[in-house]
Amino acid sequence: RTPAGSRFRRDLGAPRRARPDGWASQELSGAGLAVDGTMQLVPLIVYFLSQNLCQQEFVVKLVPEKFRGWIPAIAALLSFVIASKYQSANAGKATDGLIGKPAPDFEITLAGKATSLQELVKEKSLPMIIDLYRNF
């Protein structure tokens, strides 16, 4: 939870406000993240659907039993490869607009000292990598 006075507190139902530094149009959308999460379920769905399909009468007549057992696994593997290619292509498109732009400034507390990202970069005068993550 963020404190009430934080710049990053945002109600989920509220529309996004334009930021003065122009990053509002470049932010990754929540919808894109939802699609990526769904793409991870595709192989599982394909596995169960193909397992159901393999029990249909026309498949039983066409495909020998020893091969029918492999169809769901092969279909799930193929769908995993296709879904990961699709996901990688979309991730590249989403981040292409951000490359080469300055990072947005935000307040951060390090070792009990409140500072901003831009102040920290000026103070260290070295290239920095900031790893942000979400804990689900």
Coordinates of N, CA, C and O in Angstrom, one line a residue:
R1 N 0.8 -1.2 0.0 CA 0.0 0.0 0.0 C 0.9 1.2 0.0 O 1.9 1.3 0.6
T2 N 0.4 2.2 -0.7 CA 1.2 3.5 -0.7 C 0.6 4.5 0.3 O -0.6 4.5 0.5
P3 N 1.4 5.4 0.8 CA 0.8 6.4 1.7 C -0.1 7.3 1.0 O 0.0 7.5 -0.2
A4 N -1.0 7.9 1.8 CA -2.0 8.8 1.1 C -1.4 10.0 0.3 O -1.9 10.4 -0.7
G5 N -0.2 10.4 0.7 CA 0.4 11.6 0.0 C 1.3 11.2 -1.1 O 1.9 12.0 -1.7
S6 N 1.4 9.9 -1.4 CA 2.3 9.4 -2.4 C 1.9 9.9 -3.8 O 0.7 10.0 -4.1
R7 N 2.8 10.2 -4.7 CA 2.6 10.6 -6.1 C 2.0 9.4 -6.9 O 1.4 9.6 -7.9
F8 N 2.3 8.2 -6.4 CA 2.0 7.1 -7.2 C 0.6 6.4 -6.9 O 0.3 5.4 -7.4
R9 N 0.0 6.9 -5.9 CA -1.3 6.4 -5.5 C -2.3 6.7 -6.6 O -2.4 7.8 -7.1
R10 N -3.0 5.7 -7.1 CA -4.0 5.9 -8.2 C -5.1 4.9 -8.0 O -4.9 3.7 -7.8
D11 N -6.3 5.4 -8.1 CA -7.5 4.6 -8.0 C -7.6 3.8 -9.3 O -7.4 4.4 -10.4
L12 N -7.9 2.5 -9.3 CA -7.9 1.7 -10.5 C -9.0 2.1 -11.5 O -8.8 2.0 -12.7
G13 N -10.1 2.7 -11.0 CA -11.2 3.1 -11.9 C -11.0 4.5 -12.5 O -11.6 4.9 -13.4
A14 N -10.0 5.3 -11.9 CA -9.8 6.6 -12.4 C -9.0 6.7 -13.7 O -8.1 5.8 -13.9
P15 N -9.4 7.6 -14.6 CA -8.6 7.7 -15.9 C -7.2 8.2 -15.6 O -6.9 8.9 -14.6
R16 N -6.3 7.8 -16.5 CA -4.9 8.3 -16.3 C -4.8 9.8 -16.7 O -5.4 10.2 -17.7
R17 N -4.0 10.5 -15.9 CA -3.7 11.9 -16.2 C -2.5 12.0 -17.0 O -1.6 11.2 -16.9
A18 N -2.5 12.9 -17.9 CA -1.3 13.1 -18.8 C -0.1 13.6 -17.9 O -0.3 14.5 -17.0
R19 N 1.0 13.1 -18.1 CA 2.2 13.5 -17.3 C 2.9 14.6 -18.1 O 3.0 14.6 -19.3
P20 N 3.5 15.6 -17.4 CA 4.2 16.6 -18.1 C 5.4 16.2 -18.9 O 5.8 16.9 -19.9
D21 N 6.0 15.1 -18.6 CA 7.2 14.6 -19.3 C 6.9 13.8 -20.5 O 7.8 13.3 -21.2
G22 N 5.6 13.6 -20.8 CA 5.2 12.9 -22.0 C 5.2 11.4 -21.9 O 5.1 10.7 -22.9
W23 N 5.4 10.8 -20.8 CA 5.5 9.4 -20.6 C 4.1 8.7 -20.6 O 4.0 7.5 -20.7
A24 N 3.0 9.5 -20.5 CA 1.7 8.9 -20.4 C 1.4 8.0 -21.6 O 0.8 7.0 -21.5
S25 N 1.8 8.5 -22.8 CA 1.4 7.8 -24.0 C 2.4 6.6 -24.2 O 2.1 5.7 -25.0
Q26 N 3.5 6.5 -23.5 CA 4.4 5.5 -23.7 C 4.3 4.4 -22.6 O 5.0 3.4 -22.7
E27 N 3.5 4.5 -21.6 CA 3.4 3.5 -20.6 C 2.8 2.2 -21.1 O 2.0 2.2 -22.0
L28 N 3.2 1.2 -20.5 CA 2.7 -0.1 -20.9 C 1.2 -0.2 -20.4 O 1.0 0.1 -19.2
S29 N 0.3 -0.7 -21.2 CA -1.1 -0.8 -20.8 C -1.4 -2.0 -19.9 O -0.7 -3.0 -20.1
G30 N -2.3 -1.9 -19.1 CA -2.8 -3.0 -18.3 C -3.4 -4.1 -19.2 O -3.3 -5.3 -18.9
A31 N -4.0 -3.7 -20.3 CA -4.6 -4.7 -21.1 C -3.6 -5.6 -21.8 O -3.8 -6.8 -21.9
G32 N -2.5 -5.0 -22.1 CA -1.4 -5.8 -22.7 C -0.9 -6.9 -21.7 O -0.5 -8.0 -22.1
L33 N -0.8 -6.5 -20.5 CA -0.3 -7.4 -19.5 C -1.3 -8.5 -19.2 O -1.0 -9.7 -19.0
A34 N -2.6 -8.2 -19.3 CA -3.6 -9.2 -19.2 C -3.6 -10.2 -20.3 O -3.7 -11.4 -20.1
V35 N -3.3 -9.8 -21.5 CA -3.2 -10.7 -22.7 C -2.0 -11.6 -22.5 O -2.0 -12.8 -22.7
D36 N -0.9 -11.0 -22.0 CA 0.3 -11.9 -21.7 C 0.0 -13.0 -20.7 O 0.5 -14.1 -20.9
G37 N -0.7 -12.6 -19.7 CA -1.1 -13.6 -18.7 C -1.9 -14.7 -19.3 O -1.8 -15.9 -18.9
T38 N -2.8 -14.3 -20.2 CA -3.7 -15.3 -20.8 C -2.9 -16.2 -21.7 O -3.2 -17.4 -21.8
M39 N -1.9 -15.7 -22.4 CA -1.1 -16.4 -23.3 C -0.4 -17.6 -22.6 O -0.1 -18.6 -23.2
Q40 N -0.1 -17.4 -21.3 CA 0.6 -18.5 -20.6 C -0.4 -19.7 -20.4 O 0.1 -20.8 -20.1
L41 N -1.7 -19.5 -20.4 CA -2.6 -20.5 -20.2 C -3.0 -21.3 -21.5 O -3.6 -22.3 -21.5
V42 N -2.6 -20.7 -22.6 CA -2.9 -21.3 -23.9 C -2.5 -22.8 -24.0 O -3.3 -23.7 -24.4
P43 N -1.2 -23.2 -23.7 CA -0.8 -24.6 -23.8 C -1.6 -25.5 -23.0 O -2.0 -26.6 -23.4
L44 N -2.0 -25.1 -21.8 CA -2.8 -25.9 -20.9 C -4.2 -26.1 -21.5 O -4.7 -27.3 -21.5
I45 N -4.8 -25.1 -22.0 CA -6.1 -25.2 -22.6 C -6.1 -26.1 -23.9 O -6.9 -26.9 -24.1
V46 N -5.0 -25.9 -24.7 CA -4.9 -26.7 -25.9 C -4.7 -28.2 -25.5 O -5.2 -29.1 -26.2
Y47 N -3.9 -28.4 -24.5 CA -3.7 -29.8 -24.0 C -5.0 -30.5 -23.7 O -5.3 -31.6 -24.2
F48 N -5.9 -29.8 -22.9 CA -7.1 -30.4 -22.5 C -8.1 -30.5 -23.6 O -8.8 -31.5 -23.7
L49 N -8.1 -29.6 -24.5 CA -9.0 -29.6 -25.6 C -8.6 -30.7 -26.6 O -9.5 -31.5 -27.1
S50 N -7.3 -30.9 -26.8 CA -6.9 -31.9 -27.8 C -7.0 -33.3 -27.1 O -7.3 -34.3 -27.8
Q51 N -6.9 -33.4 -25.8 CA -7.2 -34.6 -25.1 C -8.6 -35.1 -25.3 O -8.9 -36.2 -25.6
N52 N -9.5 -34.1 -25.3 CA -10.9 -34.3 -25.5 C -11.2 -34.7 -26.9 O -12.0 -35.6 -27.2
L53 N -10.5 -34.0 -27.9 CA -10.7 -34.3 -29.3 C -10.2 -35.7 -29.6 O -10.8 -36.4 -30.5
C54 N -9.1 -36.2 -29.0 CA -8.6 -37.5 -29.3 C -9.6 -38.6 -28.9 O -9.4 -39.8 -29.3
Q55 N -10.6 -38.3 -28.1 CA -11.5 -39.3 -27.7 C -12.8 -39.4 -28.6 O -13.6 -40.2 -28.4
Q56 N -12.8 -38.4 -29.6 CA -13.9 -38.4 -30.5 C -13.8 -39.6 -31.4 O -12.8 -40.1 -31.8
E57 N -15.0 -40.0 -31.9 CA -15.1 -41.3 -32.7 C -14.3 -41.2 -34.0 O -13.6 -42.2 -34.3
F58 N -14.3 -40.1 -34.7 CA -13.6 -40.0 -36.0 C -12.1 -40.0 -35.8 O -11.4 -40.6 -36.6
V59 N -11.6 -39.5 -34.7 CA -10.2 -39.5 -34.4 C -9.8 -41.0 -34.0 O -8.7 -41.4 -34.4
V60 N -10.6 -41.6 -33.2 CA -10.3 -43.0 -32.8 C -10.2 -43.9 -34.0 O -9.3 -44.8 -34.1
K61 N -11.0 -43.7 -35.0 CA -10.9 -44.5 -36.3 C -9.7 -44.2 -37.1 O -9.1 -45.0 -37.7
L62 N -9.3 -42.9 -37.1 CA -8.2 -42.5 -38.0 C -6.8 -42.7 -37.4 O -5.9 -43.0 -38.2
V63 N -6.7 -42.5 -36.1 CA -5.3 -42.4 -35.5 C -5.2 -43.7 -34.6 O -6.0 -43.9 -33.7
P64 N -4.1 -44.4 -34.7 CA -3.8 -45.6 -33.8 C -3.7 -45.1 -32.4 O -3.3 -44.0 -32.1
E65 N -4.0 -46.0 -31.5 CA -4.1 -45.7 -30.0 C -2.7 -45.2 -29.5 O -2.7 -44.3 -28.7
K66 N -1.6 -45.8 -29.9 CA -0.3 -45.4 -29.4 C 0.1 -44.0 -29.8 O 0.8 -43.3 -29.1
F67 N -0.4 -43.5 -30.9 CA -0.2 -42.1 -31.4 C -1.1 -41.1 -30.7 O -0.8 -40.0 -30.5
R68 N -2.3 -41.6 -30.4 CA -3.3 -40.7 -29.8 C -2.9 -40.1 -28.5 O -3.2 -39.0 -28.1
G69 N -2.1 -40.9 -27.7 CA -1.6 -40.4 -26.4 C -0.6 -39.3 -26.6 O -0.5 -38.5 -25.6
W70 N 0.1 -39.2 -27.7 CA 1.1 -38.1 -27.9 C 0.5 -36.8 -28.4 O 1.1 -35.8 -28.3
I71 N -0.7 -36.9 -29.0 CA -1.3 -35.7 -29.7 C -1.5 -34.5 -28.7 O -1.1 -33.4 -29.1
P72 N -2.0 -34.7 -27.5 CA -2.2 -33.6 -26.6 C -0.9 -32.9 -26.2 O -0.8 -31.7 -26.2
A73 N 0.2 -33.7 -26.0 CA 1.5 -33.2 -25.6 C 2.1 -32.4 -26.7 O 2.7 -31.3 -26.5
I74 N 2.0 -33.0 -27.9 CA 2.6 -32.3 -29.1 C 1.9 -31.0 -29.4 O 2.5 -30.0 -29.6
A75 N 0.5 -31.0 -29.3 CA -0.3 -29.8 -29.5 C 0.0 -28.8 -28.5 O 0.2 -27.6 -28.8
A76 N 0.2 -29.2 -27.2 CA 0.5 -28.2 -26.2 C 1.9 -27.6 -26.4 O 2.1 -26.4 -26.2
L77 N 2.9 -28.4 -26.8 CA 4.2 -27.9 -27.0 C 4.2 -26.9 -28.2 O 4.8 -25.8 -28.1
L78 N 3.5 -27.2 -29.3 CA 3.4 -26.3 -30.4 C 2.8 -25.0 -30.0 O 3.2 -23.9 -30.4
S79 N 1.7 -25.1 -29.3 CA 1.0 -23.9 -28.8 C 1.9 -23.1 -27.9 O 1.8 -21.8 -27.9
F80 N 2.7 -23.7 -27.1 CA 3.6 -23.0 -26.2 C 4.6 -22.2 -27.0 O 4.9 -21.0 -26.7
V81 N 5.2 -22.8 -28.0 CA 6.2 -22.2 -28.9 C 5.5 -21.0 -29.6 O 6.1 -19.9 -29.7
I82 N 4.4 -21.2 -30.2 CA 3.7 -20.1 -30.9 C 3.3 -19.0 -30.0 O 3.5 -17.8 -30.3
A83 N 2.8 -19.3 -28.8 CA 2.4 -18.3 -27.8 C 3.6 -17.5 -27.3 O 3.5 -16.3 -27.2
S84 N 4.7 -18.2 -27.1 CA 5.9 -17.4 -26.6 C 6.5 -16.5 -27.7 O 7.0 -15.4 -27.4
K85 N 6.4 -16.9 -29.0 CA 6.8 -16.1 -30.1 C 5.9 -14.8 -30.2 O 6.4 -13.7 -30.3
Y86 N 4.6 -15.1 -30.1 CA 3.7 -14.0 -30.1 C 3.9 -13.0 -28.9 O 3.9 -11.8 -29.1
Q87 N 4.1 -13.5 -27.7 CA 4.4 -12.7 -26.6 C 5.7 -11.9 -26.7 O 5.7 -10.8 -26.3
S88 N 6.7 -12.5 -27.2 CA 8.0 -11.8 -27.4 C 7.8 -10.7 -28.4 O 8.4 -9.6 -28.2
A89 N 7.1 -10.9 -29.5 CA 6.9 -9.9 -30.5 C 6.1 -8.7 -29.9 O 6.5 -7.5 -30.2
N90 N 5.1 -9.0 -29.1 CA 4.3 -7.9 -28.5 C 5.1 -7.1 -27.4 O 4.9 -5.9 -27.3
A91 N 6.0 -7.8 -26.7 CA 6.8 -7.2 -25.7 C 7.7 -6.2 -26.4 O 8.0 -5.1 -25.9
G92 N 8.3 -6.6 -27.5 CA 9.2 -5.7 -28.2 C 8.5 -4.4 -28.7 O 9.0 -3.3 -28.6
K93 N 7.3 -4.6 -29.2 CA 6.5 -3.5 -29.7 C 6.2 -2.5 -28.6 O 6.2 -1.3 -28.7
A94 N 5.8 -3.1 -27.4 CA 5.4 -2.2 -26.3 C 6.6 -1.4 -25.7 O 6.4 -0.3 -25.3
T95 N 7.8 -1.9 -25.8 CA 8.9 -1.2 -25.2 C 9.7 -0.4 -26.2 O 10.6 0.4 -25.8
D96 N 9.5 -0.5 -27.5 CA 10.2 0.2 -28.5 C 10.1 1.7 -28.3 O 11.1 2.4 -28.6
G97 N 9.0 2.2 -28.0 CA 8.8 3.6 -27.8 C 9.5 4.2 -26.6 O 9.7 5.4 -26.5
L98 N 9.9 3.4 -25.7 CA 10.6 3.8 -24.4 C 12.1 3.9 -24.6 O 12.7 4.7 -23.8
I99 N 12.7 3.2 -25.5 CA 14.1 3.2 -25.6 C 14.7 4.5 -26.1 O 14.2 5.2 -27.0
G100 N 15.7 5.0 -25.4 CA 16.3 6.3 -25.7 C 15.7 7.5 -25.0 O 16.2 8.6 -25.1
K101 N 14.6 7.3 -24.3 CA 13.9 8.4 -23.6 C 14.4 8.4 -22.1 O 14.8 7.4 -21.6
P102 N 14.5 9.6 -21.5 CA 14.9 9.7 -20.1 C 13.9 9.0 -19.2 O 12.7 9.1 -19.5
A103 N 14.4 8.4 -18.1 CA 13.5 7.8 -17.2 C 12.7 8.8 -16.4 O 13.1 10.0 -16.2
P104 N 11.4 8.5 -16.0 CA 10.7 9.5 -15.2 C 11.3 9.6 -13.9 O 11.8 8.7 -13.3
D105 N 11.2 10.8 -13.3 CA 11.7 11.1 -12.0 C 10.7 10.7 -10.9 O 9.5 10.9 -11.1
F106 N 11.2 10.0 -9.9 CA 10.3 9.6 -8.8 C 11.1 9.7 -7.5 O 12.3 9.6 -7.5
E107 N 10.4 9.8 -6.4 CA 11.1 9.9 -5.1 C 11.3 8.5 -4.6 O 10.5 7.5 -4.8
I108 N 12.5 8.3 -4.0 CA 12.9 7.0 -3.5 C 13.7 7.2 -2.1 O 14.3 8.2 -1.9
T109 N 13.6 6.2 -1.3 CA 14.3 6.3 0.0 C 15.3 5.2 0.0 O 15.0 4.0 -0.1
L110 N 16.6 5.6 0.2 CA 17.7 4.7 0.2 C 18.5 4.9 1.5 O 18.9 6.1 1.8
A111 N 18.6 3.9 2.3 CA 19.3 4.0 3.6 C 18.8 5.1 4.5 O 19.6 5.9 5.1
G112 N 17.5 5.3 4.5 CA 16.8 6.3 5.3 C 16.9 7.7 4.7 O 16.4 8.7 5.4
K113 N 17.5 7.9 3.6 CA 17.7 9.2 3.0 C 16.7 9.3 1.8 O 16.7 8.6 0.9
A114 N 15.8 10.3 1.9 CA 14.9 10.6 0.8 C 15.5 11.3 -0.3 O 16.2 12.4 -0.1
T115 N 15.4 10.9 -1.5 CA 16.0 11.5 -2.7 C 15.1 11.2 -3.9 O 14.2 10.4 -3.8
S116 N 15.5 11.8 -5.0 CA 14.8 11.5 -6.3 C 15.7 10.7 -7.2 O 17.0 10.7 -7.0
L117 N 15.2 10.1 -8.2 CA 16.0 9.3 -9.1 C 17.0 10.2 -9.8 O 18.2 9.8 -9.9
Q118 N 16.6 11.3 -10.3 CA 17.5 12.2 -11.1 C 18.6 12.7 -10.2 O 19.7 12.8 -10.6
E119 N 18.3 13.0 -8.9 CA 19.4 13.5 -8.0 C 20.4 12.3 -7.7 O 21.6 12.6 -7.7
L120 N 19.9 11.1 -7.6 CA 20.8 10.0 -7.4 C 21.7 9.8 -8.6 O 22.9 9.5 -8.5
V121 N 21.1 9.9 -9.8 CA 21.9 9.7 -11.0 C 23.0 10.8 -11.1 O 24.2 10.5 -11.4
K122 N 22.7 12.1 -10.8 CA 23.6 13.2 -10.8 C 24.7 13.0 -9.7 O 25.9 13.2 -10.0
E123 N 24.3 12.5 -8.6 CA 25.2 12.3 -7.5 C 26.3 11.2 -7.8 O 27.5 11.3 -7.6
K124 N 25.8 10.1 -8.4 CA 26.7 8.9 -8.6 C 27.4 9.1 -10.0 O 28.5 8.6 -10.1
S125 N 26.9 9.8 -10.9 CA 27.4 10.1 -12.2 C 27.9 8.8 -12.9 O 29.0 8.8 -13.5
L126 N 27.2 7.7 -12.7 CA 27.5 6.4 -13.3 C 26.2 5.9 -14.0 O 25.1 6.2 -13.5
P127 N 26.4 5.0 -15.0 CA 25.2 4.4 -15.5 C 24.5 3.5 -14.4 O 25.1 2.9 -13.6
M128 N 23.1 3.5 -14.5 CA 22.4 2.8 -13.4 C 21.4 1.9 -14.1 O 20.8 2.2 -15.1
I129 N 21.1 0.8 -13.4 CA 20.1 -0.1 -13.8 C 19.2 -0.2 -12.6 O 19.6 -0.6 -11.5
I130 N 17.9 0.0 -12.9 CA 16.9 -0.1 -11.8 C 16.0 -1.2 -12.1 O 15.4 -1.3 -13.2
D131 N 15.9 -2.2 -11.2 CA 15.1 -3.4 -11.5 C 13.8 -3.2 -10.7 O 13.8 -3.3 -9.5
L132 N 12.7 -3.0 -11.4 CA 11.4 -2.9 -10.8 C 10.6 -4.2 -11.0 O 10.7 -4.8 -12.1
Y133 N 9.9 -4.7 -10.0 CA 9.2 -6.0 -10.2 C 7.9 -5.9 -9.5 O 7.7 -5.1 -8.7
R134 N 7.0 -6.9 -9.9 CA 5.7 -7.0 -9.2 C 5.7 -8.3 -8.5 O 6.1 -9.4 -9.0
N135 N 5.2 -8.3 -7.3 CA 5.0 -9.5 -6.6 C 3.6 -9.9 -6.6 O 2.7 -9.3 -6.0
F136 N 3.2 -11.0 -7.2 CA 1.8 -11.5 -7.4 C 1.4 -12.3 -6.2 O 1.8 -13.3 -5.9

